[in-house]
Amino acid sequence: MKLLTHNMLTSHVKGVIKGYPLIIKATEVKVNELDFNAQFVSRMIPKLEWSALIQAAEWLGHSQNLPDAVVENYENNEEFLRKVHRVLLEIEVIEGSLQCPESGREFPISKGVPNMLLNEGE
Amino acid sequence: MKLKELESCLQQVDGFEAPKILLEQYPTSPHIAGCMLYTIHNTFDDIQNKLVADLGCGCGVLSVGAAVLDARLCVGFDIDEDALDIFKRNIEEFELANIDVVQCDVGSIGSSCAKKFDTVIMNPPFGTKHNQELRYDLPASYKFHKKK
């Protein structure tokens, strides 16, 4: 599971009002290089929940010294864009779990795939 | 990449070993997958360098195709563990790094999540087995099935 994907996932446990962001508990993390494309990263930035991304990166020990807020004029800041690329696409959680911040319900991650399915009644 | 090359590549993608009728599982043929993706890529430029979602991805033939056509990232969503196991195998065999997979009930994916994607591709259940039909309000959609 890449952090770009994590940035979009929420918990849908019954009764939960804000099941976001899901807390990452990782037991195995891999770094896989992917080709950098400045345009793609620039386009993604406005769609991201930035604080959730920073938090996720920190949980995985890969904060890359990213700032708490998006820098101005990021489209032209290659160094910044490369850091964001790294965090969004190159760091992967292979084993672990995602925890709903409100209900505490844990969703397991196995072989890189988070299982968000709820049992009946949840 | 030519259409024939893409189709030939997609023929290597493993399909369902035991399709579950109640989930309306059926394989998307390499020909259909190829034509669909080729059109989306060449005519509309909606795959390369884009964030793509494959809803009801099954064993992942559409995702593999999108990844091979250089989607920046393709995320496949499906409810069935068995299909996703095959999908993971396909990802390994094709050595693709630009695919992510989420196991979930696609009906629970909110439209706010879906809107973050540049392109959503699917060959989804049509609701023929008292299961859920997937429908989304999207700014543009390409339909390949015949209308009655």
XYZ file of N, CA, C and O in Angstrom, chain B residues 14 18 27 34 51 79 99 109 133-134 144:
44
model
N -3.227 -13.876 -15.783
C -4.042 -14.983 -15.305
C -5.424 -14.491 -14.920
O -5.572 -13.424 -14.332
N -11.753 -20.004 -10.318
C -13.093 -20.535 -10.083
C -14.041 -19.350 -9.903
O -14.322 -18.935 -8.792
N -14.214 -13.123 -16.701
C -12.983 -12.468 -17.135
C -13.236 -11.454 -18.249
O -14.107 -11.658 -19.077
N -7.838 -4.812 -24.168
C -6.879 -4.130 -25.037
C -7.520 -2.987 -25.802
O -7.021 -1.857 -25.793
N -3.533 9.129 -12.642
C -3.912 8.326 -11.486
C -5.199 7.612 -11.864
O -6.225 8.243 -12.093
N -13.602 -6.900 -3.858
C -14.050 -7.477 -2.583
C -13.487 -8.879 -2.364
O -13.402 -9.358 -1.227
N 1.307 -0.272 -9.495
C -0.050 -0.733 -9.192
C -0.193 -0.857 -7.685
O 0.716 -1.311 -6.995
N -16.945 3.005 -1.491
C -15.998 4.059 -1.879
C -16.795 5.318 -2.157
O -17.654 5.341 -3.015
N -25.144 -2.909 -8.361
C -24.699 -2.381 -9.647
C -23.882 -1.128 -9.349
O -24.219 -0.346 -8.474
N -22.776 -0.978 -10.050
C -21.946 0.193 -9.790
C -22.326 1.350 -10.697
O -22.343 1.193 -11.905
N -18.916 1.165 -23.436
C -18.644 0.278 -24.554
C -19.728 -0.763 -24.755
O -19.686 -1.526 -25.683
